[in-house]
PDB file of C-alpha atoms and ligand atoms in Angstrom:
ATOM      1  CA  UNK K 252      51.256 162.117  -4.826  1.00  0.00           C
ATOM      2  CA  UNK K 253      53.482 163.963  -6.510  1.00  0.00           C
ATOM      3  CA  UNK K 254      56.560 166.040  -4.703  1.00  0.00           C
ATOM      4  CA  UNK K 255      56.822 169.407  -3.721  1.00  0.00           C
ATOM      5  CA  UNK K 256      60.029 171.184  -4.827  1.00  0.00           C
ATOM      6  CA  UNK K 257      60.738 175.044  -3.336  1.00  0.00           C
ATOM      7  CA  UNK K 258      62.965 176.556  -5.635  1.00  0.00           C
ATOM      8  CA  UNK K 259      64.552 179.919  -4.686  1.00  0.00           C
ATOM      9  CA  UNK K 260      65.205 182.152  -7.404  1.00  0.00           C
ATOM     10  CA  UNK K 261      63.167 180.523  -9.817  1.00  0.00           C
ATOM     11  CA  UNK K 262      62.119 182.650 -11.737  1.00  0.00           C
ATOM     12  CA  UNK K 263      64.810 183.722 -13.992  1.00  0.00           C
ATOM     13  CA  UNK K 264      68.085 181.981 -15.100  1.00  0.00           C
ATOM     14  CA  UNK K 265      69.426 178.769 -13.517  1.00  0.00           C
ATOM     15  CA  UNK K 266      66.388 178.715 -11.046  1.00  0.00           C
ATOM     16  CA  UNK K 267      64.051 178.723 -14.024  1.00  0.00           C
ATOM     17  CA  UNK K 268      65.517 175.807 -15.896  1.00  0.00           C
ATOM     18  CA  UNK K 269      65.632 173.699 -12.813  1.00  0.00           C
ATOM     19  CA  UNK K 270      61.788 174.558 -12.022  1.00  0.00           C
ATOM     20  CA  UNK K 271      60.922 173.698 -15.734  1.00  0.00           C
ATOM     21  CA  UNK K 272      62.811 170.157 -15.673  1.00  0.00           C
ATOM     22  CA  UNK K 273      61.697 169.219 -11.909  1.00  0.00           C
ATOM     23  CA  UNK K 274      57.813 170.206 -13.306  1.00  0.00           C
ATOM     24  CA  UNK K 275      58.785 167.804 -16.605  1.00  0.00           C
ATOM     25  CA  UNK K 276      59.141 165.147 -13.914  1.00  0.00           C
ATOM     26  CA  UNK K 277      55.912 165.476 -12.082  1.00  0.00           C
ATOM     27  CA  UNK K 278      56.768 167.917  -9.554  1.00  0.00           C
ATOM     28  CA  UNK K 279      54.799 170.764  -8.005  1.00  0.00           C
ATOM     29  CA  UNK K 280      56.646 173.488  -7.460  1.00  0.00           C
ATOM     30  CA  UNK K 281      56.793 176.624  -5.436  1.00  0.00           C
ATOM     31  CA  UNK K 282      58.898 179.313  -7.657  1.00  0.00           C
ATOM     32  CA  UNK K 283      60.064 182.329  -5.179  1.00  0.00           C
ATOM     33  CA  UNK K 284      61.953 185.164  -5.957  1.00  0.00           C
ATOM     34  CA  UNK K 285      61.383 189.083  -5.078  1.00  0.00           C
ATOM     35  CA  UNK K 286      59.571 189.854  -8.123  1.00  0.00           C
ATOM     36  CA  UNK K 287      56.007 188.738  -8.489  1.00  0.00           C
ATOM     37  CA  UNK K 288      55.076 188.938 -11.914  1.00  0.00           C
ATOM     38  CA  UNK K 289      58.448 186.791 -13.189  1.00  0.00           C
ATOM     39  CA  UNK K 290      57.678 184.210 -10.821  1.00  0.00           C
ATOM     40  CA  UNK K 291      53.862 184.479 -12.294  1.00  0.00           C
ATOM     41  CA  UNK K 292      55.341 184.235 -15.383  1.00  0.00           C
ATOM     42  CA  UNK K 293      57.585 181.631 -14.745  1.00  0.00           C
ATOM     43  CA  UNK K 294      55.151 179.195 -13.108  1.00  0.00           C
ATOM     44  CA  UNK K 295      52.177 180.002 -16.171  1.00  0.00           C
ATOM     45  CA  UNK K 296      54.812 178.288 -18.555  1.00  0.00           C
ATOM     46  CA  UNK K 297      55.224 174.968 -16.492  1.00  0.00           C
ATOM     47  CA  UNK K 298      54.298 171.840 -17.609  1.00  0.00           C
ATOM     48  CA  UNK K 299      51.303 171.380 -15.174  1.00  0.00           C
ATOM     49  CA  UNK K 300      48.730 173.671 -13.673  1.00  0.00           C
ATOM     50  CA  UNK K 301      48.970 173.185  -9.500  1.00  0.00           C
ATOM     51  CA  UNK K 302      52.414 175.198  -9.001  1.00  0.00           C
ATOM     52  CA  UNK K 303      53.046 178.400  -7.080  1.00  0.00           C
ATOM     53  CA  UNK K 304      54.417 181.552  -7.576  1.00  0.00           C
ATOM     54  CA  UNK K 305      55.676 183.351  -4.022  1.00  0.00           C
ATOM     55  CA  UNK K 306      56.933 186.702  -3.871  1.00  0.00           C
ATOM     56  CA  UNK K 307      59.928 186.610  -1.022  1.00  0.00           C
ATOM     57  CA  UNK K 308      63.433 188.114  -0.648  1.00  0.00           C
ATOM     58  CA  UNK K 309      65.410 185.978   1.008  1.00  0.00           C
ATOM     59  CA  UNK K 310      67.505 189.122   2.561  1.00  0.00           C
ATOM     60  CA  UNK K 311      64.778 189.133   4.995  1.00  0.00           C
ATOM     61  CA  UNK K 312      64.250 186.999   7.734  1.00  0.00           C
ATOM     62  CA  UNK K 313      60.249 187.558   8.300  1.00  0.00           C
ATOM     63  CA  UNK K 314      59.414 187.160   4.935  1.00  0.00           C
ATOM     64  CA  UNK K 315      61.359 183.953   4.546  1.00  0.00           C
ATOM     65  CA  UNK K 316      59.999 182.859   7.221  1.00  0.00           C
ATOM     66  CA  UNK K 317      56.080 183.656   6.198  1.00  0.00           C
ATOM     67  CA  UNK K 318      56.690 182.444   3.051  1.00  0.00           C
ATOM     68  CA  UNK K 319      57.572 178.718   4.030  1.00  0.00           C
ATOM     69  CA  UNK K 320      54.447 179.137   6.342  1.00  0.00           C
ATOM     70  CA  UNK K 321      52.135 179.923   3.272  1.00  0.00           C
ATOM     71  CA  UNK K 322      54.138 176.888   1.186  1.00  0.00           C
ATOM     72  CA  UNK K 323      53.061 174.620   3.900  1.00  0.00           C
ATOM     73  CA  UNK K 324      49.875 175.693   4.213  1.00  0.00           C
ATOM     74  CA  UNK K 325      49.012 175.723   0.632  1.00  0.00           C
ATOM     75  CA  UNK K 326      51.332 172.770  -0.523  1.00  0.00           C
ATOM     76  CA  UNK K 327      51.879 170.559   2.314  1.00  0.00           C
ATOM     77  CA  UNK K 328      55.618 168.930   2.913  1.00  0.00           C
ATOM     78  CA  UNK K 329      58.626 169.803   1.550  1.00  0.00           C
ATOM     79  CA  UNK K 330      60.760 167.381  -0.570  1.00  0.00           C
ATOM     80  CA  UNK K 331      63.146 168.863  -2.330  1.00  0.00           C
ATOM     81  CA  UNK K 332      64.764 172.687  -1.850  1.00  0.00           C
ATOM     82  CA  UNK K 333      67.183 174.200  -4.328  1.00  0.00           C
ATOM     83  CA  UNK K 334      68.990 177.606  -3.528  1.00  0.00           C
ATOM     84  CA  UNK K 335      69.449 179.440  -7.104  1.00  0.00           C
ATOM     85  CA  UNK K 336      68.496 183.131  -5.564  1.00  0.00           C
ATOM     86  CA  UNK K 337      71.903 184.886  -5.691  1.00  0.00           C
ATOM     87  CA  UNK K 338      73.374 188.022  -7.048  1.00  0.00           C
ATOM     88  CA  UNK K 339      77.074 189.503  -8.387  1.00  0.00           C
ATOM     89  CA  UNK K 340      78.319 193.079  -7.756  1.00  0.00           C
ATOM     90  CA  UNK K 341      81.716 193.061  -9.081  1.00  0.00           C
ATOM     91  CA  UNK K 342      84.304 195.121  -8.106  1.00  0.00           C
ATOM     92  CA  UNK K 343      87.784 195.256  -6.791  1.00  0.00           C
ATOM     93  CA  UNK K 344      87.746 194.546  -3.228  1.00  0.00           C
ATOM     94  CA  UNK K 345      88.886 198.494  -2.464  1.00  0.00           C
ATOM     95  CA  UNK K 346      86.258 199.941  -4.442  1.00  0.00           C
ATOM     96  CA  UNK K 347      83.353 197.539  -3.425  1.00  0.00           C
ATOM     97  CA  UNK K 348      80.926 199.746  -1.221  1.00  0.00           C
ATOM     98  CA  UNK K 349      80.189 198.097   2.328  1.00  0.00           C
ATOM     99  CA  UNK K 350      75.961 197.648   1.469  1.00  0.00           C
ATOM    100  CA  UNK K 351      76.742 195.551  -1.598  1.00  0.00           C
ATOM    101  CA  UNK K 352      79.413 193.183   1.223  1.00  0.00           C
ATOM    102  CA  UNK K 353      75.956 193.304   3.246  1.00  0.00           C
ATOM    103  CA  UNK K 354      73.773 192.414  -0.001  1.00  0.00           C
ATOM    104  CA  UNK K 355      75.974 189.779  -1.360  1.00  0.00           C
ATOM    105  CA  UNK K 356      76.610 188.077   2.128  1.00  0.00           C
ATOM    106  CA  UNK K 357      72.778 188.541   2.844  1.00  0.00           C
ATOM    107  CA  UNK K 358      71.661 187.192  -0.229  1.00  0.00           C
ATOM    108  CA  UNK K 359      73.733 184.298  -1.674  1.00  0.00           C
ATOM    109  CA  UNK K 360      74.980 182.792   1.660  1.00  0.00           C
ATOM    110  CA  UNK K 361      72.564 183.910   4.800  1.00  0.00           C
ATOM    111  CA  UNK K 362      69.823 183.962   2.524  1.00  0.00           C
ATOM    112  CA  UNK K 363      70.438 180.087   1.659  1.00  0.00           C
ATOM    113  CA  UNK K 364      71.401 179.125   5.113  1.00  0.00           C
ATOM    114  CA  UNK K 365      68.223 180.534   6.754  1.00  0.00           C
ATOM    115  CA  UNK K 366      65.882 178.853   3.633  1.00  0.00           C
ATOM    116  CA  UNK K 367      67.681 175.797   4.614  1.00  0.00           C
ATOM    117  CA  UNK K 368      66.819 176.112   8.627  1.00  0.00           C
ATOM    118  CA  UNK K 369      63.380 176.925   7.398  1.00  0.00           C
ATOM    119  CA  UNK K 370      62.815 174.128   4.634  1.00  0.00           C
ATOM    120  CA  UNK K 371      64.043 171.124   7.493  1.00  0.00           C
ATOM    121  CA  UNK K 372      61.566 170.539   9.791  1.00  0.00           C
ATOM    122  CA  UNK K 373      59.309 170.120   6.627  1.00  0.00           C
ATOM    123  CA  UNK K 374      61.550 168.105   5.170  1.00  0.00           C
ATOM    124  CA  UNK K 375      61.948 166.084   8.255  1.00  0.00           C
ATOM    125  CA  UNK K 376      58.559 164.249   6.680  1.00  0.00           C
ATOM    126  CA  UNK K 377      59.003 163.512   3.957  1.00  0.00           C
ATOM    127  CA  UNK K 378      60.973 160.443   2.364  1.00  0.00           C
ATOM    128  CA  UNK K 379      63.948 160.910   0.543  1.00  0.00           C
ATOM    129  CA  UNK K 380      63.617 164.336   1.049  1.00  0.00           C
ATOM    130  CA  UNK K 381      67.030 166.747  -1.179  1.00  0.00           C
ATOM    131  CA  UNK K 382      68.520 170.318  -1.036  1.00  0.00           C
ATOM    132  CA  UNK K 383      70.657 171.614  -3.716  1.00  0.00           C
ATOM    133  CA  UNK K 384      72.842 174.908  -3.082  1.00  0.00           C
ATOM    134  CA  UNK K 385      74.122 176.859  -6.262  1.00  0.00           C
ATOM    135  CA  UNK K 386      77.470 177.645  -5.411  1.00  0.00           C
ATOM    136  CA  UNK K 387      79.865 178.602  -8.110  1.00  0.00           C
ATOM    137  CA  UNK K 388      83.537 177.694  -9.414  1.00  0.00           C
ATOM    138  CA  UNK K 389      84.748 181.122  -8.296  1.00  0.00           C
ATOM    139  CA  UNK K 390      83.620 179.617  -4.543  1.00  0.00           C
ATOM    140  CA  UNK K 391      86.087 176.751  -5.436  1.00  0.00           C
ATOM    141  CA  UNK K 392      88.974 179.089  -7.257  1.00  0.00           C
ATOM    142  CA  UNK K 393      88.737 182.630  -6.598  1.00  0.00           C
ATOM    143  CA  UNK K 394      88.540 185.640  -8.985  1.00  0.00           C
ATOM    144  CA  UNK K 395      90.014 188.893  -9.089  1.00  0.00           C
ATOM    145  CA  UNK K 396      87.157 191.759  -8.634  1.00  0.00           C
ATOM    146  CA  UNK K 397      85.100 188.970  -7.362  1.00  0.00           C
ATOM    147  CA  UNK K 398      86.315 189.179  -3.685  1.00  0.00           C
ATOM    148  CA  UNK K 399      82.649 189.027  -1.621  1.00  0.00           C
ATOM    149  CA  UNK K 400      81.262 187.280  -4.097  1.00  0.00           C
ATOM    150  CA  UNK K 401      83.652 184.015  -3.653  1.00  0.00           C
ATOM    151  CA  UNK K 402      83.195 183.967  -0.043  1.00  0.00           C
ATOM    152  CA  UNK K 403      79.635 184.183  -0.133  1.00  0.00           C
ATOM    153  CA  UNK K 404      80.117 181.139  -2.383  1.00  0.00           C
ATOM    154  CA  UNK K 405      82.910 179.574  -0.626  1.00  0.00           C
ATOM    155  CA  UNK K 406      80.730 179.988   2.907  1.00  0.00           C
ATOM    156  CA  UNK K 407      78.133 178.718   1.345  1.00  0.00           C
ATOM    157  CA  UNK K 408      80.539 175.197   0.311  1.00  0.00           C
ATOM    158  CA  UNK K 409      81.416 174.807   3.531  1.00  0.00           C
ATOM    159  CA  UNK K 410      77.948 175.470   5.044  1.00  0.00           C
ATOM    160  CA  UNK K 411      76.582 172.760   2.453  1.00  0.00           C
ATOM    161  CA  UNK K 412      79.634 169.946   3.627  1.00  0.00           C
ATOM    162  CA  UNK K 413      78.299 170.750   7.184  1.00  0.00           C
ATOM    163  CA  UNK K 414      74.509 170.626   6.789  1.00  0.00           C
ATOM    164  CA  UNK K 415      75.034 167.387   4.890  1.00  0.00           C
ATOM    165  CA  UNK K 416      76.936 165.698   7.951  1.00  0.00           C
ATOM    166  CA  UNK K 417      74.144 167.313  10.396  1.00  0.00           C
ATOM    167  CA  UNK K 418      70.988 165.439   8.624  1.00  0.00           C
ATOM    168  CA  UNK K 419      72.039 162.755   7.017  1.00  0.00           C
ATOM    169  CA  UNK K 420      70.983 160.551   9.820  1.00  0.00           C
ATOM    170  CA  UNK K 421      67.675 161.830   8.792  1.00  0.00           C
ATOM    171  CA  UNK K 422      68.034 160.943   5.042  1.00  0.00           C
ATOM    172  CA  UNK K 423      68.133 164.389   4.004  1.00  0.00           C
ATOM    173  CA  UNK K 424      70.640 165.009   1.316  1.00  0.00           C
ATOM    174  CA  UNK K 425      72.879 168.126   0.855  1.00  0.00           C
ATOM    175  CA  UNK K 426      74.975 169.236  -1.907  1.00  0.00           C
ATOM    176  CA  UNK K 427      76.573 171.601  -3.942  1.00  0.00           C
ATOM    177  CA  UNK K 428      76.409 172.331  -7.660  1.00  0.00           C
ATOM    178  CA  UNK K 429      79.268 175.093  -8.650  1.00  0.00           C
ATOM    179  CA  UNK K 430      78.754 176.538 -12.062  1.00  0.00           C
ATOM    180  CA  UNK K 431      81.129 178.003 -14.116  1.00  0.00           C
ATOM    181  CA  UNK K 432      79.998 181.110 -16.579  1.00  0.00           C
ATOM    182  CA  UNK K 433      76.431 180.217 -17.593  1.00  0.00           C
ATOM    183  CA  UNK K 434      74.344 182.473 -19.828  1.00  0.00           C
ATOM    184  CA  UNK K 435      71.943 184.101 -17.466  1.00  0.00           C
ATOM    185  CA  UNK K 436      70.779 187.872 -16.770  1.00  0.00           C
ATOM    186  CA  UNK K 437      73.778 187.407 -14.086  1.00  0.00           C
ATOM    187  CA  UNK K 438      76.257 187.114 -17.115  1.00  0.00           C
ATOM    188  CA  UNK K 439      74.820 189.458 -19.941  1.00  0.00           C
ATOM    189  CA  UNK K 440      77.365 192.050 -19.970  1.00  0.00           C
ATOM    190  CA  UNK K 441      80.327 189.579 -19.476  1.00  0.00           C
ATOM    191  CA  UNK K 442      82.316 189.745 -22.656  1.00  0.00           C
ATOM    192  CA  UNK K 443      82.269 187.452 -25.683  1.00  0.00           C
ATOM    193  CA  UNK K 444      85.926 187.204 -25.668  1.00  0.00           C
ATOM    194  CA  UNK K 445      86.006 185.534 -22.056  1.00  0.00           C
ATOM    195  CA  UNK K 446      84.619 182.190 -24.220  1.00  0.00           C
ATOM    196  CA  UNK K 447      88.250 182.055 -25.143  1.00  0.00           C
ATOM    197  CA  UNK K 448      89.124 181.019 -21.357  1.00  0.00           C
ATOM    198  CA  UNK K 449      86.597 178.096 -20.508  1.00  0.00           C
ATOM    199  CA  UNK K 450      88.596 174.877 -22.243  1.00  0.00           C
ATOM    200  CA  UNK K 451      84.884 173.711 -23.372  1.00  0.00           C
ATOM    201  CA  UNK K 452      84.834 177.069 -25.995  1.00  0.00           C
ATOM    202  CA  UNK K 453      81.276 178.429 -24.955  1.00  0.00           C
ATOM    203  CA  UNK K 454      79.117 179.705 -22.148  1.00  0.00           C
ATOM    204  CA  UNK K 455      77.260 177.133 -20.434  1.00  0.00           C
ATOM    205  CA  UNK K 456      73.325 177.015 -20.580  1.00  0.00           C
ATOM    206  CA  UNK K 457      70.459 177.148 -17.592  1.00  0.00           C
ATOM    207  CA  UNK K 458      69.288 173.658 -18.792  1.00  0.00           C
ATOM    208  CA  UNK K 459      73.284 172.071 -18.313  1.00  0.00           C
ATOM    209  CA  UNK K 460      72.910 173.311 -14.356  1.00  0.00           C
ATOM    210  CA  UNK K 461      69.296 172.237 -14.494  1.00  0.00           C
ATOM    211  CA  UNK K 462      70.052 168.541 -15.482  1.00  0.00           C
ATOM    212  CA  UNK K 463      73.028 167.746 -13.112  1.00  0.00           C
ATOM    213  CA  UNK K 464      70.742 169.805 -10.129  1.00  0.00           C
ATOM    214  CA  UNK K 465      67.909 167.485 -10.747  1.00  0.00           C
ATOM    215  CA  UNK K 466      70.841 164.226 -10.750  1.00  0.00           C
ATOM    216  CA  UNK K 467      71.472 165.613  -7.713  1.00  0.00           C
ATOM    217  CA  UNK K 468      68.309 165.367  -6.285  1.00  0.00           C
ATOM    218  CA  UNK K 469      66.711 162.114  -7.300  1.00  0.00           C
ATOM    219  CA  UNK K 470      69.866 160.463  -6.139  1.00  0.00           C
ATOM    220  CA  UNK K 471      70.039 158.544  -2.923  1.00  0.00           C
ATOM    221  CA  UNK K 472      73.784 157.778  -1.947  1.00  0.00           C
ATOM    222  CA  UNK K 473      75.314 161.284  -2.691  1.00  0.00           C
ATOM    223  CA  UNK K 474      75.667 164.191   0.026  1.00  0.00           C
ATOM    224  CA  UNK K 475      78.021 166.763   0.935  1.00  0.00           C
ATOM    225  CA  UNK K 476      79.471 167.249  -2.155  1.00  0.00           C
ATOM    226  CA  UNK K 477      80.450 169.753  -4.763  1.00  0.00           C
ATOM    227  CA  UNK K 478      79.990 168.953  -8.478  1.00  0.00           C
ATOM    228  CA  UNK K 479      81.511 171.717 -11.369  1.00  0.00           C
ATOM    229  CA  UNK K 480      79.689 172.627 -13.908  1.00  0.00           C
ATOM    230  CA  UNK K 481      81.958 174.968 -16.107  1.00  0.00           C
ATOM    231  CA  UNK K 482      82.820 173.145 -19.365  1.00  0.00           C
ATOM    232  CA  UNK K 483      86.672 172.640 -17.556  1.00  0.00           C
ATOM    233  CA  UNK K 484      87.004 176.547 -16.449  1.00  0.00           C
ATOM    234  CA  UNK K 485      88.452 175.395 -12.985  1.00  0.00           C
ATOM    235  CA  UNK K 486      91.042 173.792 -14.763  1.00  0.00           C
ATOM    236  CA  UNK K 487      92.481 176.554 -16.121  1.00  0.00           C
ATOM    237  CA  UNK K 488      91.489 179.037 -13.442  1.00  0.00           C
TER     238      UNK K 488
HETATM  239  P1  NAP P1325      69.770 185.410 -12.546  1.00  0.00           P
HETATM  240  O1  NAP P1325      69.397 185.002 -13.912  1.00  0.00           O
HETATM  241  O2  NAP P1325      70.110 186.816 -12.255  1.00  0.00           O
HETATM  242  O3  NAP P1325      68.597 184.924 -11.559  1.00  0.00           O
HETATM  243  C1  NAP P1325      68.695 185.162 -10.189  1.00  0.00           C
HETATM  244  C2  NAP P1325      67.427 184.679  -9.516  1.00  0.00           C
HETATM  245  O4  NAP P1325      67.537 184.948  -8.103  1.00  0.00           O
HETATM  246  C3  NAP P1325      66.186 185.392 -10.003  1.00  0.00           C
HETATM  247  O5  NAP P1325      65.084 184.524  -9.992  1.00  0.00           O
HETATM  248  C4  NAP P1325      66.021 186.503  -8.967  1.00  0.00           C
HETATM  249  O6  NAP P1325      64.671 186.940  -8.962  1.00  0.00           O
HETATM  250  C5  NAP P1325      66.420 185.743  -7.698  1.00  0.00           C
HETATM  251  N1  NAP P1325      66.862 186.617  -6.594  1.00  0.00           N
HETATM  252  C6  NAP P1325      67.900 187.504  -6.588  1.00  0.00           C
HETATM  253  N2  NAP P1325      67.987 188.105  -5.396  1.00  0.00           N
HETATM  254  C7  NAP P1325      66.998 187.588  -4.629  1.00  0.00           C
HETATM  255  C8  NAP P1325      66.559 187.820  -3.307  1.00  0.00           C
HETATM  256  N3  NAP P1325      67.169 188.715  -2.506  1.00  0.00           N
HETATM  257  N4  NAP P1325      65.505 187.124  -2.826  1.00  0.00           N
HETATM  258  C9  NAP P1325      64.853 186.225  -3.617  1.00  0.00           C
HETATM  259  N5  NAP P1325      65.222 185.950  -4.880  1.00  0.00           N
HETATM  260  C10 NAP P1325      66.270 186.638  -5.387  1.00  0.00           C
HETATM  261  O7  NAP P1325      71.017 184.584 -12.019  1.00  0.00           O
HETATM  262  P2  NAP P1325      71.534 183.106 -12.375  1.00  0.00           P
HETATM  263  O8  NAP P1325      72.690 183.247 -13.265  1.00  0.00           O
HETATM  264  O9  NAP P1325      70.416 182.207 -12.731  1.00  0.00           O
HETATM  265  O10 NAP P1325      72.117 182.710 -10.949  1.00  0.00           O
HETATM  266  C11 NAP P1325      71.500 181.730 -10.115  1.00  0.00           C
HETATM  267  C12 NAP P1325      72.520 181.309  -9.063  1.00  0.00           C
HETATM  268  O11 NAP P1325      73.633 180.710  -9.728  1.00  0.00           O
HETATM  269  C13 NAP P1325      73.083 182.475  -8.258  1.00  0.00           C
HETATM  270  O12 NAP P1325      73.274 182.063  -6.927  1.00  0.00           O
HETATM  271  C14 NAP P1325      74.414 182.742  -8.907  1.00  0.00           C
HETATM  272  O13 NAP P1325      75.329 183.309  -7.993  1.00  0.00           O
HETATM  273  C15 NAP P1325      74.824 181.338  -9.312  1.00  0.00           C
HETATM  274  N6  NAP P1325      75.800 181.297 -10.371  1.00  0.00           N
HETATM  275  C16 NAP P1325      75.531 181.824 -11.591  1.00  0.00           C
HETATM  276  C17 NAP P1325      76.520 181.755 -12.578  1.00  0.00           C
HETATM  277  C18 NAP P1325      76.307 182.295 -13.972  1.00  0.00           C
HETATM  278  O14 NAP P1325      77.285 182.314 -14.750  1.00  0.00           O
HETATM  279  N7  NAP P1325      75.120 182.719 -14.342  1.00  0.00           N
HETATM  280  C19 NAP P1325      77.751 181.162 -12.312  1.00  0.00           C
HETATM  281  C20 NAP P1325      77.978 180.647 -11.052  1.00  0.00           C
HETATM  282  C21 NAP P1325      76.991 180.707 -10.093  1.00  0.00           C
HETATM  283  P3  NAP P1325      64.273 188.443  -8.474  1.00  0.00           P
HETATM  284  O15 NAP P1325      65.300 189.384  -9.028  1.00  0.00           O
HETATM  285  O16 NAP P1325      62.888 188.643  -8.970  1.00  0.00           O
HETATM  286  O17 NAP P1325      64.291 188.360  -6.970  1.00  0.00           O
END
């Protein structure tokens, strides 16, 4: 039977790729993210025809949890869950407005931590069973005009560390995959000229996450960790 993978934010960007490889390897998935017809869209161009699109935002606590009820319901267990819903509003920290703290907060950490809480008890049956967190380099390094944004990220490291110590007697498997600048919606108005900064010389791709998310979770000796994928930004950061 094959295994069920829940990816948040799957619709678009990073969350997309990693849906499109986990299908490639016999997967089902369930794509979420708030808007209905991407995620429609998104699961329509999998390889394989029994996935599922949900419609959730993962800023709100009911819907979360209705939507893991309707993913058990509809899919059965839970094997592998990979947090890829997130979102930026940059500013300097004395002009950022106190909803977007709320949103970003909200969305890339709580968000994440309550999918997590949600996803176990599924998880608790089923063998072998993985989550993946997308944190992010600026998590690891900091960034000017980035302020709520890299502790959102950085919370969400050392939730990730902690989760992974709380479950591992239960084989479930935590980490942490911290991209650098990868060319998504998220980063279509950062400027060409940043490409100069990452030692690598270009943006990174959706499928480069993808591929070391999915190592990730078919692994069986690695948790708690944090693995960079920025084509050697942090290095220079
Ligand atoms: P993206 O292309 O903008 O995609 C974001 C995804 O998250 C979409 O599927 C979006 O769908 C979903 N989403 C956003 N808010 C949501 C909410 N409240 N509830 C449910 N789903 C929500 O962004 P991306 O670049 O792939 O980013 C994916 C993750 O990687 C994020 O956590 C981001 O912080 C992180 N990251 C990205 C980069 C980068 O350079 N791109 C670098 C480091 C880390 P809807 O809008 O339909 O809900």
């Amino acid at each position: 039977m094959s295994r069920l993978a829940v990816v948040f934010g799957g619709s678009r960007g990073i969350g997309r790729a990693v849906s499109r490889l986990l299908a490639v390897r016999g997967c089902r998935l369930a794509v979420v993210s708030r808007n209905e017809d991407a995620a429609q869209t998104t699961v329509a161009s999998l390889y394989g025809d029994d996935h599922v699109a949900f419609t959730c935002d993962v800023f709100k606590e009911q819907e979360v949890q209705k939507t893991f009820e309707s993913i058990q319901k509809m899919c059965g267990n839970i094997s592998y869950l990979v947090n890829a819903a997130g979102i930026n509003r940059d500013a300097l920290l004395l002009r950022t407005k106190p909803e977007d703290m709320v949103a970003l907060l909200h969305t890339n950490l709580l968000g994440s931590i309550l999918t997590c809480k949600t996803a176990l008890r599924s998880m608790l049956h089923t063998q072998g069973a993985a989550i993946v967190n997308i944190g992010s380099v600026v998590g690891l390094k900091g960034n000017a005009g980035q302020c709520v944004y890299s502790a959102s990220k950085a919370g969400l490291e050392g939730f990730t560390r902690s989760l992974a110590k709380e479950v591992a007697s239960r084989n479930i498997r935590v980490n942490l995959v911290a991209p650098g600048f990868i060319r998504t919606d998220m980063t279509a108005e950062l400027k060409e000229d940043m490409i100069r900064s990452i030692p690598l010389g270009r943006f990174g791709e959706p499928e480069e996450v993808a591929q070391v998310v999915l190592f990730l979770l078919e692994s069986s000796y690695i948790t708690g960790q944090v693995l960079v994928v920025d084509g050697g930004l942090q290095l220079v950061m």
